[in-house]
Amino acid sequence: METKKKDIRALTKEQLRGFFTDQGDKAFRGNQVYEWLWQKSAHSFDVMTNLSKDTRKLLEEFFVINHIRVDQMQRSKDGTIKNAVRLHDGLVVESVLIPTANRTTACVSSQVGCSLDCKFCATARLKRMRNLNPDEIYDQVVAIDNESRLYFDRPLSNIVFMGMGEPLMNYNNVLKAIDKITSPTGLGMSPRRITVSTSGVPKMIKKMADDGVRFNLAVSLHSAIDEIRTSIMPFNATFTLTDLRESLQYWYARTKSRITYEYVVWEGINDTQKDVDALVDFCKFAPSKVNLIEYNPIDDGKFRQASNAALERYVDTLEQNGIVVTVRRSRGKDIDAACGQLANKR
Ligand code: SAH
């Protein structure tokens, strides 16, 4: 009878060290294996050449090494790369490499599908299948770092959790992945270069503040008026703007770090002066930045990007109130790699 082998990448370094001492071997073998698994991204035990053949055979008997596989890579006219990433159980998520003049940003997924129901987002139409494991998030980053070195001659510089899924609904695994990404025994990246984007789960925003995380926070706001926000992001009926704002005040009091709001302006939905004023009022309690994102149509015609005049009204009013504002052009639209377009369509 074959016993089920364990996923070795689910083990902490301490657990790996414990495995070796249990086997009557030296604990530091655990460190060696850990380094192979994370820093060197080993796909098999065979390559772990500083271990004896017997040790490698022993590991083989007990464990498997799960790895993602980039099934398909698409390149956009503007240089953006989209990876279709196959997980060990056959499910697929997407991640995106976004090159600019002096940065390479990885946009990674945190869940297969999404449990939220934002009306304007293609990912919301895929039902949530499962959370990604820490190694599956980490591997997306490693794959994009490799592509960045290969195609742009430079390492990855920034990471945004803006792919598929709601990162704060897979908080523990996202945190473990970020720990590995920032650890010297992982990729050694600075947490200041990482942004977690959330549609706003108040309880988890407070937890992040209590946990003293050092990465950046972005909130997908899209409207600062409850009735409107609930009509486009129905979970807002449960996680209301009052609770969201209270959690953000808590976050700012503890972290003193600026909050970024993502915001799309749609015709006939949130394009009046009243909408702008509500946004100013919502975010003035802390240093804030508003990213006005271009809408990427997801082909049902209900949502339309607002006029330039409406955008200008947002920019002017925000600036007059001392709020930093940027207008973001979409990247990778021709390959369905832009915000809200990730839907495993190929
Ligand atoms: N669940 C997280 C992260 C994924 S969405 C969150 O909500 O923040 C990443 C960003 O893309 C969010 O700001 C989201 O509101 C935005 N987005 C979703 N669909 C979009 C679309 N069709 N066009 C432009 N931006 C979109």
Tab-separated table of C-alpha atoms in Angstrom, residues 78 97-105 152 154 157-158 331:
chain	number	residue	atom	x	y	z
A	78	ASP	CA	3.530	47.120	-24.735
A	97	LEU	CA	4.730	41.151	-15.446
A	98	ILE	CA	4.426	44.900	-16.025
A	99	PRO	CA	7.575	46.627	-17.301
A	100	THR	CA	8.041	50.400	-17.134
A	101	ALA	CA	11.124	52.534	-17.799
A	102	ASN	CA	12.769	51.765	-14.485
A	103	ARG	CA	10.682	49.096	-12.784
A	104	THR	CA	9.400	45.618	-13.286
A	105	THR	CA	6.241	44.921	-11.320
A	152	PHE	CA	14.515	43.036	-19.490
A	154	ARG	CA	17.033	43.366	-14.554
A	157	SER	CA	11.549	45.422	-8.431
A	158	ASN	CA	7.933	45.543	-7.148
A	331	ARG	CA	-1.191	47.866	-19.640
